[in-house]
mmCIF file of C-alpha atoms in Angstrom:
data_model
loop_
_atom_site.group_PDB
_atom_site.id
_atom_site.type_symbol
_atom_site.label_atom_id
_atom_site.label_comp_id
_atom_site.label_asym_id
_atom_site.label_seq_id
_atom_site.Cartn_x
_atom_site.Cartn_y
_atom_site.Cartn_z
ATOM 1 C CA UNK A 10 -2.415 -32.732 23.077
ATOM 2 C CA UNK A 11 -0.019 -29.528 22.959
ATOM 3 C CA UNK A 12 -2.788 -27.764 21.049
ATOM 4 C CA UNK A 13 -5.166 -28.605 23.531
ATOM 5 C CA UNK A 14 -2.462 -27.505 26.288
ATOM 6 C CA UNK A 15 -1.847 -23.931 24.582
ATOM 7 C CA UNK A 16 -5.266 -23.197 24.130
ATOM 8 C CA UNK A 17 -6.365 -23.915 27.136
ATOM 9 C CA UNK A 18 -3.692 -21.946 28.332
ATOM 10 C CA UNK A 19 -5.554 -19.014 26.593
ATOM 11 C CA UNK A 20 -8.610 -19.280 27.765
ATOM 12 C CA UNK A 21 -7.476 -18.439 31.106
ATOM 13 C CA UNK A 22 -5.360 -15.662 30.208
ATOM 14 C CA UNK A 23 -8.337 -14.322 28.421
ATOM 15 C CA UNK A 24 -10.123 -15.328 31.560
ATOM 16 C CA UNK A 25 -7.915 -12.935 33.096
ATOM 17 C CA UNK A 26 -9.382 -9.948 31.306
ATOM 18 C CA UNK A 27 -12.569 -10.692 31.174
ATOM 19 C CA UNK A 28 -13.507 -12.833 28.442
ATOM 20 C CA UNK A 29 -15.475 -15.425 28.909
ATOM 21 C CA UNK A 30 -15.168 -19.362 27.632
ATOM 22 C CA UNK A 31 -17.467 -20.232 25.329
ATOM 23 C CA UNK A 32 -20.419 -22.004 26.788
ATOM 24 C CA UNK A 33 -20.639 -24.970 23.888
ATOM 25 C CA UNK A 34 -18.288 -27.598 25.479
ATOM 26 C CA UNK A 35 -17.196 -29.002 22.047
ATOM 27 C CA UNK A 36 -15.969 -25.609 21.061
ATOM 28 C CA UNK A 37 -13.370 -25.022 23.897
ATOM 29 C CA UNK A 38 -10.248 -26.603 23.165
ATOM 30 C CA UNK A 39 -10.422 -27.235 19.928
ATOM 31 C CA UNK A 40 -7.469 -25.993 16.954
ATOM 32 C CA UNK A 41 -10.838 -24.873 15.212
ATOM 33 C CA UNK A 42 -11.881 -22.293 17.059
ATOM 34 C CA UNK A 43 -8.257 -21.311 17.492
ATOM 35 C CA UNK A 44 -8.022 -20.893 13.759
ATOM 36 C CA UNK A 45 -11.459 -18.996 13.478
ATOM 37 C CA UNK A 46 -10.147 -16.830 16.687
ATOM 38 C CA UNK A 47 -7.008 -15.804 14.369
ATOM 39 C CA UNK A 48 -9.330 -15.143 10.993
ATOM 40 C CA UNK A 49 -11.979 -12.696 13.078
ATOM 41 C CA UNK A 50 -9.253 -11.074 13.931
ATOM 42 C CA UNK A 51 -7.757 -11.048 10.969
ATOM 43 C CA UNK A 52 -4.410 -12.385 11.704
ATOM 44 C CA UNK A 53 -2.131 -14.808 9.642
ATOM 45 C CA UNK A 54 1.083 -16.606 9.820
ATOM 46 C CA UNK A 55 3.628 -14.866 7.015
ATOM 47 C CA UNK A 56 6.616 -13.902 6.313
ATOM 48 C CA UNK A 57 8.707 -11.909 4.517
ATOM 49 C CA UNK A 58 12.587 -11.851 3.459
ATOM 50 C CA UNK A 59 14.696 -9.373 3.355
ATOM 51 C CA UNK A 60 15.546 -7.074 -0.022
ATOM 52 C CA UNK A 61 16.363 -8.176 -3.678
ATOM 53 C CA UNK A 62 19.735 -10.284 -2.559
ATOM 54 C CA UNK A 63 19.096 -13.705 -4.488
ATOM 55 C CA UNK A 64 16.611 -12.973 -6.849
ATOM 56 C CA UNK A 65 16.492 -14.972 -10.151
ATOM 57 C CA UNK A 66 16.575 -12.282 -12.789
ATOM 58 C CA UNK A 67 15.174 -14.819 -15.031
ATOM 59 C CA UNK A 68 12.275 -15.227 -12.984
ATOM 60 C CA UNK A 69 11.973 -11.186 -12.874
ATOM 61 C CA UNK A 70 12.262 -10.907 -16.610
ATOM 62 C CA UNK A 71 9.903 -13.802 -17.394
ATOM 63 C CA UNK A 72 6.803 -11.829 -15.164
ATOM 64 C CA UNK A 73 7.609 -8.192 -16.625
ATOM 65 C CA UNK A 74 5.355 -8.664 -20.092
ATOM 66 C CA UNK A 75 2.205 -9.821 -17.605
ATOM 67 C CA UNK A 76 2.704 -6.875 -15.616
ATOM 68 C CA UNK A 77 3.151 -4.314 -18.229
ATOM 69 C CA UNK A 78 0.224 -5.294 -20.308
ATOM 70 C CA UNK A 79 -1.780 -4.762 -17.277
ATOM 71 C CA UNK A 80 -0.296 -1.469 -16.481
ATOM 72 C CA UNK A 81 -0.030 -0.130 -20.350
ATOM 73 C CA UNK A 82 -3.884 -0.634 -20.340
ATOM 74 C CA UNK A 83 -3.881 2.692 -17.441
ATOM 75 C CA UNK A 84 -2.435 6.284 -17.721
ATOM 76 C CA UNK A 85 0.592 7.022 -15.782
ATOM 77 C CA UNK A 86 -1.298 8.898 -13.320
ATOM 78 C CA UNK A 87 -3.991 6.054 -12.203
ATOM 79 C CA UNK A 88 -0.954 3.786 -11.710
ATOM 80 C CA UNK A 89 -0.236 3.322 -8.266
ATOM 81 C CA UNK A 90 1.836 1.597 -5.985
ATOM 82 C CA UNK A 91 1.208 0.558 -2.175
ATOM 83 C CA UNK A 92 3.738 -0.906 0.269
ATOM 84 C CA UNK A 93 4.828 -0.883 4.120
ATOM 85 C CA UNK A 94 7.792 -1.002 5.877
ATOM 86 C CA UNK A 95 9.576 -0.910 9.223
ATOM 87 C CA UNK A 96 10.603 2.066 11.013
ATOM 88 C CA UNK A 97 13.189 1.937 13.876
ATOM 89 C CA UNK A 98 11.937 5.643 15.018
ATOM 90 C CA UNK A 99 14.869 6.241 17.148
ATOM 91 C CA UNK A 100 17.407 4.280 15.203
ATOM 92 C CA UNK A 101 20.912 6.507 16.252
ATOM 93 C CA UNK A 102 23.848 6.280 13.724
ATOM 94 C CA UNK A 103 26.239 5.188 16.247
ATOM 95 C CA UNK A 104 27.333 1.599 17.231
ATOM 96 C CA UNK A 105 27.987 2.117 20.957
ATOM 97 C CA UNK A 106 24.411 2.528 21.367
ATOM 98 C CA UNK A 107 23.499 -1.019 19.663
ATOM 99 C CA UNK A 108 22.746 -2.051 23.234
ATOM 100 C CA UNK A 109 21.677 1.668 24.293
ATOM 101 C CA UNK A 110 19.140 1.136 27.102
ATOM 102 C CA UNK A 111 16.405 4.284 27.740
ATOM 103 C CA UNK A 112 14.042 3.214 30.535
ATOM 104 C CA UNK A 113 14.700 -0.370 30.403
ATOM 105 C CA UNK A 114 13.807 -0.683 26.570
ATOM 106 C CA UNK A 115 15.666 -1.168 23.552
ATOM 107 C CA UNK A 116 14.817 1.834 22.116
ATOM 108 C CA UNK A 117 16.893 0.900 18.699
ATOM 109 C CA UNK A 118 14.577 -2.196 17.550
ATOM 110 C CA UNK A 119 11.073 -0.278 18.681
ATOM 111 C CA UNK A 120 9.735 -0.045 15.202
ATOM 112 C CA UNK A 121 6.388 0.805 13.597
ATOM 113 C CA UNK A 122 5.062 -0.062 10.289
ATOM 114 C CA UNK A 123 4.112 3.066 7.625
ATOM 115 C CA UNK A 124 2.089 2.560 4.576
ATOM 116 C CA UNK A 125 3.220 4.447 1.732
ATOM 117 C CA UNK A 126 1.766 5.047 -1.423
ATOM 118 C CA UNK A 127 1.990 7.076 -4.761
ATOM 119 C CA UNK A 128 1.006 7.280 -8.562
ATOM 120 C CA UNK A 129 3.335 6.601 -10.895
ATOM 121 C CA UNK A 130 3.271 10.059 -12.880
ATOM 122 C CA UNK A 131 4.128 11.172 -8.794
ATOM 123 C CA UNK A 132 1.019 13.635 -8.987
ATOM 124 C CA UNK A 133 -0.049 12.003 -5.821
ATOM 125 C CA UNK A 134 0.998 10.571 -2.963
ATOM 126 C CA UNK A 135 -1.261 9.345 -0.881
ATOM 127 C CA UNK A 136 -1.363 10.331 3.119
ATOM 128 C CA UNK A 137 1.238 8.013 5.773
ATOM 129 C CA UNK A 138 -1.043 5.582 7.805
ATOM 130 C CA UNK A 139 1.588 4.588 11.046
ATOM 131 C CA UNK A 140 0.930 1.002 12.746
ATOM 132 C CA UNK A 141 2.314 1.516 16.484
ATOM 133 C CA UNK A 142 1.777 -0.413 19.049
ATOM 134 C CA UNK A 143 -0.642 1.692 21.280
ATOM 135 C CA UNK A 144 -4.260 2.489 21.142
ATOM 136 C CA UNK A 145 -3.894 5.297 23.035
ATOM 137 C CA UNK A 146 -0.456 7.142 22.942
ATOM 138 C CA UNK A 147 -0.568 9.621 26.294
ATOM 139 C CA UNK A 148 0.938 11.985 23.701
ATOM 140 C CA UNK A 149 -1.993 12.119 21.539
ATOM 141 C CA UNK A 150 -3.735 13.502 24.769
ATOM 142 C CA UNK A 151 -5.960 16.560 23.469
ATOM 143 C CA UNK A 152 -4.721 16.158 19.998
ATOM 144 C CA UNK A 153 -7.292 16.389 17.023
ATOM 145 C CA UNK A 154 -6.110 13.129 15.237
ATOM 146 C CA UNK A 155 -7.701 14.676 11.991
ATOM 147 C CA UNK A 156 -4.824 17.007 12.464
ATOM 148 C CA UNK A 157 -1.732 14.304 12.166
ATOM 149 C CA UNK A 158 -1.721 14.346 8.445
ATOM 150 C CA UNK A 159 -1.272 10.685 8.921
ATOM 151 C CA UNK A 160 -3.716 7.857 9.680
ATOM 152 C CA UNK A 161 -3.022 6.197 12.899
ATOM 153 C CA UNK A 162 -3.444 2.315 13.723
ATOM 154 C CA UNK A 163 -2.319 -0.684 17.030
ATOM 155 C CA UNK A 164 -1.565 -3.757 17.809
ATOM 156 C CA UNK A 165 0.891 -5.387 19.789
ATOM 157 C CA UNK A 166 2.947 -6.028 17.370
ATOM 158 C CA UNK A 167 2.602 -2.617 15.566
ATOM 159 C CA UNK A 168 2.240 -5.399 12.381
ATOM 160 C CA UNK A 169 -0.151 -4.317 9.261
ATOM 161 C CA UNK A 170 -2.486 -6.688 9.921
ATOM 162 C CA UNK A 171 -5.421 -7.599 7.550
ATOM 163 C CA UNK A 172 -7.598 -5.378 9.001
ATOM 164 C CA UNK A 173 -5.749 -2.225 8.917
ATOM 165 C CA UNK A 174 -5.231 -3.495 4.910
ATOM 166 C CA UNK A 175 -8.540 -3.606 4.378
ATOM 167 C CA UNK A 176 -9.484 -0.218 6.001
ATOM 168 C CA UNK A 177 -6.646 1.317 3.953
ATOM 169 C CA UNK A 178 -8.233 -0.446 0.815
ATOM 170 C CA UNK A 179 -11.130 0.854 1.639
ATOM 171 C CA UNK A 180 -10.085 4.457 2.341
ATOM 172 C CA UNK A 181 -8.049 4.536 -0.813
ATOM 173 C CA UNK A 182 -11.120 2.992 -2.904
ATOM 174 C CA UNK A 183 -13.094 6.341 -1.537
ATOM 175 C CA UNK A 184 -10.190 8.958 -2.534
ATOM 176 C CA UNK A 185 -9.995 7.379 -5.848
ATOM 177 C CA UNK A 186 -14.115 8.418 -6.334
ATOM 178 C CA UNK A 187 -14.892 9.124 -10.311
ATOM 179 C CA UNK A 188 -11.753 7.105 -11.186
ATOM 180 C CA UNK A 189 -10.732 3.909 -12.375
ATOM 181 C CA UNK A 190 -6.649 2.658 -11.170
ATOM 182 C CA UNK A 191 -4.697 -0.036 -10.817
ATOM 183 C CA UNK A 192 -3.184 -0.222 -7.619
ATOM 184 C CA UNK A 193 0.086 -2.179 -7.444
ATOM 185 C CA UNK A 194 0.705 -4.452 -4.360
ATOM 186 C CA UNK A 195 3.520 -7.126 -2.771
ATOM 187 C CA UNK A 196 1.778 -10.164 -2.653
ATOM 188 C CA UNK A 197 2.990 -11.316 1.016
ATOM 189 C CA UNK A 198 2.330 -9.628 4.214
ATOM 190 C CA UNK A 199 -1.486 -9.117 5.810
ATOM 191 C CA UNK A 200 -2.671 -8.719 1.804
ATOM 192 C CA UNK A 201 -5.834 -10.821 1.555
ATOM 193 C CA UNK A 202 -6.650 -12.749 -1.800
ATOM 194 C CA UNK A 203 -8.754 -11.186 -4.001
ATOM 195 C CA UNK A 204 -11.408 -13.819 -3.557
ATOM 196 C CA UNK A 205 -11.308 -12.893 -0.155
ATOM 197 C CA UNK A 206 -12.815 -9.665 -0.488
ATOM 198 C CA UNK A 207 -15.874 -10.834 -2.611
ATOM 199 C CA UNK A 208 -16.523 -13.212 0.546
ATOM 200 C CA UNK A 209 -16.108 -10.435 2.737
ATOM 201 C CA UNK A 210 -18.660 -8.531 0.769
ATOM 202 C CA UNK A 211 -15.665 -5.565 0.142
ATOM 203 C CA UNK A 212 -16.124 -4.362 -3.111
ATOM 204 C CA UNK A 213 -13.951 -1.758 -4.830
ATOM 205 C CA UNK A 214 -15.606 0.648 -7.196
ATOM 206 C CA UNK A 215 -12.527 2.725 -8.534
ATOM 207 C CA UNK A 216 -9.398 0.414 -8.112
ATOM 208 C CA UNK A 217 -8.730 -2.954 -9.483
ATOM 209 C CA UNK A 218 -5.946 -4.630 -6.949
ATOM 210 C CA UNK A 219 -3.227 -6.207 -8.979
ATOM 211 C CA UNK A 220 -0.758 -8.485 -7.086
ATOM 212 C CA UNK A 221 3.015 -8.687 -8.674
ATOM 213 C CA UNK A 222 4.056 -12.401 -8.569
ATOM 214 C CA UNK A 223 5.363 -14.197 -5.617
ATOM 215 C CA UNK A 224 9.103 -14.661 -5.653
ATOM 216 C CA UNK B 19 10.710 -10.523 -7.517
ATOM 217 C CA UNK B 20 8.274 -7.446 -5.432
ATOM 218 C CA UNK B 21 11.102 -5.868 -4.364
ATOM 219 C CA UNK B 22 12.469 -4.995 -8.488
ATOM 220 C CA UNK B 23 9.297 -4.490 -10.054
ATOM 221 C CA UNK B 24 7.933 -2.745 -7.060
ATOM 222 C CA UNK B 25 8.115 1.390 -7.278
ATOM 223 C CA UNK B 26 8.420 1.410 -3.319
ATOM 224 C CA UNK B 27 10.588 -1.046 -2.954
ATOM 225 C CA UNK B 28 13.225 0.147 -5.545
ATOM 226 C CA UNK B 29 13.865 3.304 -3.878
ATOM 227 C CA UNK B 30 10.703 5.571 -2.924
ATOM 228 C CA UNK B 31 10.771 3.478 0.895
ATOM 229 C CA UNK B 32 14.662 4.144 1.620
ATOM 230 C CA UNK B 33 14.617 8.321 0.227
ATOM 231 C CA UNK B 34 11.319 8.664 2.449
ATOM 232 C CA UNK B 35 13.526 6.780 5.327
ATOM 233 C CA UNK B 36 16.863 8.934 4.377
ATOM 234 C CA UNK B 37 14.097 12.283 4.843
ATOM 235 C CA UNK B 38 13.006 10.839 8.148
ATOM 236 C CA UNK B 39 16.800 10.408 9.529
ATOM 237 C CA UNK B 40 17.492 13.924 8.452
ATOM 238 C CA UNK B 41 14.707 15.570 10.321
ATOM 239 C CA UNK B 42 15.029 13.375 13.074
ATOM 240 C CA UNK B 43 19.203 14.497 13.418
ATOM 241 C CA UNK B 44 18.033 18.135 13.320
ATOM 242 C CA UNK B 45 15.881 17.389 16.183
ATOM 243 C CA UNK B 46 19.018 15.498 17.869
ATOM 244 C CA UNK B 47 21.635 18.214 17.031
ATOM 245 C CA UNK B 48 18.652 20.940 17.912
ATOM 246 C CA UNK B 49 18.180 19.198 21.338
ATOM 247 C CA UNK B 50 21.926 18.604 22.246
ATOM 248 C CA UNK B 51 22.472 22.410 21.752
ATOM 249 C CA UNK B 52 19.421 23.636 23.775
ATOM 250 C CA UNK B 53 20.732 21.475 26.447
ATOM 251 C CA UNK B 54 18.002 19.285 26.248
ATOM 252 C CA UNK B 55 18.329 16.260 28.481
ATOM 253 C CA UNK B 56 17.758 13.059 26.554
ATOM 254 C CA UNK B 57 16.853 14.253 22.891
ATOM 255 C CA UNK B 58 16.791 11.123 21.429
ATOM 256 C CA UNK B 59 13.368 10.542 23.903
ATOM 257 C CA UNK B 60 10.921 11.795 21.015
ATOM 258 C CA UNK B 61 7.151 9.917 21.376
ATOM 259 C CA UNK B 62 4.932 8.712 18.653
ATOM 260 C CA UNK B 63 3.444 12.110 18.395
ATOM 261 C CA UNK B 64 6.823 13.371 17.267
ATOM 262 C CA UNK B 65 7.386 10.601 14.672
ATOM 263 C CA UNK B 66 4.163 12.028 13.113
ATOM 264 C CA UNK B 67 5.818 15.259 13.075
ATOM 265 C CA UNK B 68 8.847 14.273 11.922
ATOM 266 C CA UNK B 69 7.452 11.674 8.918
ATOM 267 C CA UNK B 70 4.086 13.412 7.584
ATOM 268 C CA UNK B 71 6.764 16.198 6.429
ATOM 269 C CA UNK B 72 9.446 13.953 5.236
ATOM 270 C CA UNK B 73 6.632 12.567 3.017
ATOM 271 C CA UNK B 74 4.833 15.393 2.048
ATOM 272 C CA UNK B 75 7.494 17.861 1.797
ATOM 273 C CA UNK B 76 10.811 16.588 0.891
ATOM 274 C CA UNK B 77 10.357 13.038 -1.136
ATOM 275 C CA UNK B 78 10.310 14.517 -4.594
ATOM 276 C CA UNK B 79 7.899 13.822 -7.164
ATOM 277 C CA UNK B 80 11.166 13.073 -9.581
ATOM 278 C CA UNK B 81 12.340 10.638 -7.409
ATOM 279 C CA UNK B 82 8.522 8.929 -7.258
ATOM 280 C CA UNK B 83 8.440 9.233 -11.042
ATOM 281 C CA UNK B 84 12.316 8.003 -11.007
ATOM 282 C CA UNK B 85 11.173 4.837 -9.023
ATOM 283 C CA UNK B 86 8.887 3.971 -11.075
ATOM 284 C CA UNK B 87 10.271 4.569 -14.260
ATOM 285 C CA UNK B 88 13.392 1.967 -13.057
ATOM 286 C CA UNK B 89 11.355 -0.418 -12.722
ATOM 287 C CA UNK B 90 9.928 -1.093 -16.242
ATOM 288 C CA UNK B 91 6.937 -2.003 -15.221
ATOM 289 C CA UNK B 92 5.214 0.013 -18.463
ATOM 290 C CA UNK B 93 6.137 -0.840 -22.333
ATOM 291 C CA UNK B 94 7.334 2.708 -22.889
ATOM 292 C CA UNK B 95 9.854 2.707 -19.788
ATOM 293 C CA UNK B 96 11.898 -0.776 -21.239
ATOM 294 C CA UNK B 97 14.426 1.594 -22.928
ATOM 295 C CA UNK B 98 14.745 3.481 -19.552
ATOM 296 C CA UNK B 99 18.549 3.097 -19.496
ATOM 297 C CA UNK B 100 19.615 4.966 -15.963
ATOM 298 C CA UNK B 101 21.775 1.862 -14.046
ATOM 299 C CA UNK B 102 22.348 0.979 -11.233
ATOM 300 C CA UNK B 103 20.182 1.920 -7.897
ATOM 301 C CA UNK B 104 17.512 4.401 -7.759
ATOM 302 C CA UNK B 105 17.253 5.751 -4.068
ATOM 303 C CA UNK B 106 17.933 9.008 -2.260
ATOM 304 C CA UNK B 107 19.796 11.763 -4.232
ATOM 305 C CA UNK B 108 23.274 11.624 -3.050
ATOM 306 C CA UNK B 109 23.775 15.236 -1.875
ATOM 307 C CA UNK B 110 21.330 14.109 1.172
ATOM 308 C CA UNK B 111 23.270 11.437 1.819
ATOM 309 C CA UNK B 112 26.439 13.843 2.308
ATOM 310 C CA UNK B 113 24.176 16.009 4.840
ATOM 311 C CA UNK B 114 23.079 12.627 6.283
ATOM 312 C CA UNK B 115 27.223 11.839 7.319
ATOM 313 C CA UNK B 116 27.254 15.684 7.930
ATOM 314 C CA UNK B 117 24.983 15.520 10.394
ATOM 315 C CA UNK B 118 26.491 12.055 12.148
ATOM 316 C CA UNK B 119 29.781 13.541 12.354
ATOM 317 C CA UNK B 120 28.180 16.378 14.651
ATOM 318 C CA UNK B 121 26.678 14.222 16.700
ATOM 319 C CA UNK B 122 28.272 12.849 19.825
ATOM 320 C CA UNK B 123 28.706 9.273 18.793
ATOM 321 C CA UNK B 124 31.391 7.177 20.386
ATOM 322 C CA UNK B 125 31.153 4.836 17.075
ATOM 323 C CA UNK B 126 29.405 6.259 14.168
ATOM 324 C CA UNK B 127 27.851 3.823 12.255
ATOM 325 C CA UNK B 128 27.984 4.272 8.183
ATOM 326 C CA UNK B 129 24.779 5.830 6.900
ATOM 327 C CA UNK B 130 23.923 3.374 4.730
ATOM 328 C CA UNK B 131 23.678 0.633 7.308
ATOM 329 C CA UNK B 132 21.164 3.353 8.893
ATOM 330 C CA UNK B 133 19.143 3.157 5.466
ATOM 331 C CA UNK B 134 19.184 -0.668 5.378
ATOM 332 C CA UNK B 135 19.078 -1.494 8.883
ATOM 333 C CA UNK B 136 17.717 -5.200 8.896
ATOM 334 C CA UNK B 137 15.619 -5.147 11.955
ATOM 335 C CA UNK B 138 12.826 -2.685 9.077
ATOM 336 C CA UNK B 139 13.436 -4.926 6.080
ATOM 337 C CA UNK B 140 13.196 -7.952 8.159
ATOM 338 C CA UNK B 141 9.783 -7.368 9.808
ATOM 339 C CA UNK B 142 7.629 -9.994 9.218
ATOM 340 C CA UNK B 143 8.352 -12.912 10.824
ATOM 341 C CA UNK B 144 6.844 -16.248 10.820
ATOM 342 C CA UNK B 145 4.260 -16.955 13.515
ATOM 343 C CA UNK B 146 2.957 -19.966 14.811
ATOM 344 C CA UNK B 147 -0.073 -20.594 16.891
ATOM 345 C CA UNK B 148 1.395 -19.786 20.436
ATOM 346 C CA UNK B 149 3.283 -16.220 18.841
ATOM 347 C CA UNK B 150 -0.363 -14.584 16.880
ATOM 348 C CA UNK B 151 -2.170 -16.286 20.310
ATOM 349 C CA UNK B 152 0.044 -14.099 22.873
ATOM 350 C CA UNK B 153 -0.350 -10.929 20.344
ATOM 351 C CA UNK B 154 -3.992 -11.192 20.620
ATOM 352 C CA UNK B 155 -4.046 -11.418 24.016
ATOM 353 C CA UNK B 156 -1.155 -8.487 25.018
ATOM 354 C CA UNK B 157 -3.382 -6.614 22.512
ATOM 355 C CA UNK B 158 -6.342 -6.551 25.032
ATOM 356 C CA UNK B 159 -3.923 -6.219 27.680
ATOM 357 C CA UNK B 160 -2.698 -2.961 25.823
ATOM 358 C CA UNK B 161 -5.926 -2.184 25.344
ATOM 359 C CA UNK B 162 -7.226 -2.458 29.265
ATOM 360 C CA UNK B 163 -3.963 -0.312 30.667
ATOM 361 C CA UNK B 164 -4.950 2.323 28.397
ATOM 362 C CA UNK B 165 -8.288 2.537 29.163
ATOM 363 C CA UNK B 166 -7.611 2.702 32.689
ATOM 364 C CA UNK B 167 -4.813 5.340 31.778
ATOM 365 C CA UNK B 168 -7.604 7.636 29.856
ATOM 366 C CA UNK B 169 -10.273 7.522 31.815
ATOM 367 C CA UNK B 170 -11.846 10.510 30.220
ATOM 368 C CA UNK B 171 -11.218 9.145 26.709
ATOM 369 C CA UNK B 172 -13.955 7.167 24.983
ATOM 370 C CA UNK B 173 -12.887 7.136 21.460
ATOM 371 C CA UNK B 174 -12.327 3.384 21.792
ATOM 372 C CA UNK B 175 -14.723 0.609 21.349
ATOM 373 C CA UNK B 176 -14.334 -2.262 23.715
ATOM 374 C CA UNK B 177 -12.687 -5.339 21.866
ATOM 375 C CA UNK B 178 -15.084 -7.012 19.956
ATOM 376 C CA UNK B 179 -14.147 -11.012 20.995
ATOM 377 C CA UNK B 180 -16.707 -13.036 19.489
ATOM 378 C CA UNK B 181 -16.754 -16.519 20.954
ATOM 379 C CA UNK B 182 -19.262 -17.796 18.357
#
């Protein structure tokens, strides 16, 4: 009943901008459709905790010999590592501004989400992508985004979302051309499971994906 | 376990971060004495200035190599015997506090809870139903009042809502 509530309560917001219900009555309210809605779009419940704090170091120490046999089998340079994080961009260092107000926002807590990447013989690193939370940033008015240096991605939540994983999979797959590497991932996060990409008909011709165990 | 065996997560994240808070001070300190009104107001245009350098430029390849090296991630790097933490070199720390301490801060905050500040570690938070419904739909919101704020721009495609 609450489902059918909230979704319903979608349908006219999405009314609202101009989407239409869908015309097969058995397909309107249902959790279903809700659940495809959030996979074509490629987003997923997850979460993530905070840095090393309580790890078991047995736990680390019993994973290392899986991991290094895969990454002894690859030269230092074709070794790579991938991984996002938050970005309070106008984070001050001063504590009277915790609650510092510009134009009615926050500005402390508005974050974005970089991806960064490099090899492990640090030969390359691989260009930013930012995750903000605007299509169209005024400021990027007559720019040439080719000219950034960085890749640029929304959403409301300025959140890596599967798709902007898979386009940076994808992108990375192309720079590695005439190569074989192992690329190095967190296993949480908008990261889809391997067998996810065969189904999604994404195949990588230069980098085998290896995700480090789940904590 | 991701965040010790993981390269980016055992230091190359918070030295990029510690080169991002340097260049954005400058800009700060720069602003404050060209009289500029409200330096702090920098757009996303100006992160990508300040954070394609950071990375580029100043992270240094040691430190990458460093990173990965602490982690032991490779037979040959077990014997790797530097302890401790592997992060950003401490003389840019130093300038990091050097900077701070010519800002104008009423309470300056130690740099290092600038370089772990929990709102970026934290960022993924669990989502139910009602939360990823609402970002979908202030994501087409976002969407319209842009369009309608570039009129002239058509580099984006409409959203593609299938109702299939």
């Amino acid at each position: 009943m609450r489902t059918q509530i909230r979704t319903c309560s979608t349908w006219m917001k999405l009314a609202s901008v101009g989407i239409s219900k869908p015309t097969a009555p058995e397909m309107a309210f249902s959790q279903g459709w809700l659940e495809k809605f959030k996979d074509r779009h490629g987003i997923k419940s997850f979460c993530r905790f905070g840095e090393s704090g309580a790890l078991d170091m047995e736990v680390v120490g019993a994973a290392l010999p899986d991991i290094r046999a895969v990454v002894d089998a690859y030269t230092k340079k074709d070794v790579f590592n991938m991984d996002e994080t938050g970005l309070c961009w106008h984070l001050q260092a001063d504590n009277s501004m915790a609650t510092h107000q510009l134009e009615g926002r926050n500005i402390n807590k508005e974050r974005i989400t970089l991806v960064i990447c490099a090899n492990s013989d640090s030969s390359q690193k691989i260009s930013l992508t930012i995750i903000g939370k605007h299509l169209n940033p005024r400021c990027f008015k007559g720019i040439n985004r080719d000219t950034l240096g960085a890749r640029y991605h929304a959403n409301a939540k300025a959140w890596m979302t599967q798709n902007v994983f898979r386009l940076w999979l994808l992108d990375f797959d192309r720079r590695m051309q005439g190569r074989q590497v192992l690329l190095l991932l967190d296993n949480c996060l908008g990261h889809i499971p391997l067998e996810e990409f065969a189904e999604m008909n994404v195949v990588f011709r230069n980098t085998r994906i290896f995700y480090l165990p789940p904590t | 376990m991701s965040s010790v065996v993981q390269p980016c997560d055992a230091g190359i994240i918070r030295t990029f971060k510690a080169y991002y808070r340097k260049r954005f001070n400058n800009l700060l300190l720069d602003g404050y004495e060209n009289n500029i009104d409200i330096p702090e107001k920098i757009n996303i245009l100006d992160v990508f200035r300040l954070a394609v350098p950071a990375w580029v430029e100043d992270v240094s390849p040691a430190t990458i190599a460093n990173c990965f090296r602490h982690c032991k991630i490779r037979t040959s790097n077990i014997i790797h015997t530097q302890q401790g933490e592997v992060g950003p070199p401490i003389a840019l720390i130093q300038e990091l506090q050097h900077q701070v301490a010519h800002l104008p801060y009423g309470n300056p905050m130690d740099i290092r809870n600038i370089l772990n500040y929990s709102e970026e570690n934290n960022y993924m938070v669990a989502s139910n139903d009602e939360d990823i419904t609402n970002c979908i739909i202030e994501e087409l919101y976002l969407q319209q009042d842009e369009d309608a704020a570039n009129d002239n721009d058509d580099s984006v495609e409409p959203p593609k809502i299938s109702t299939r």
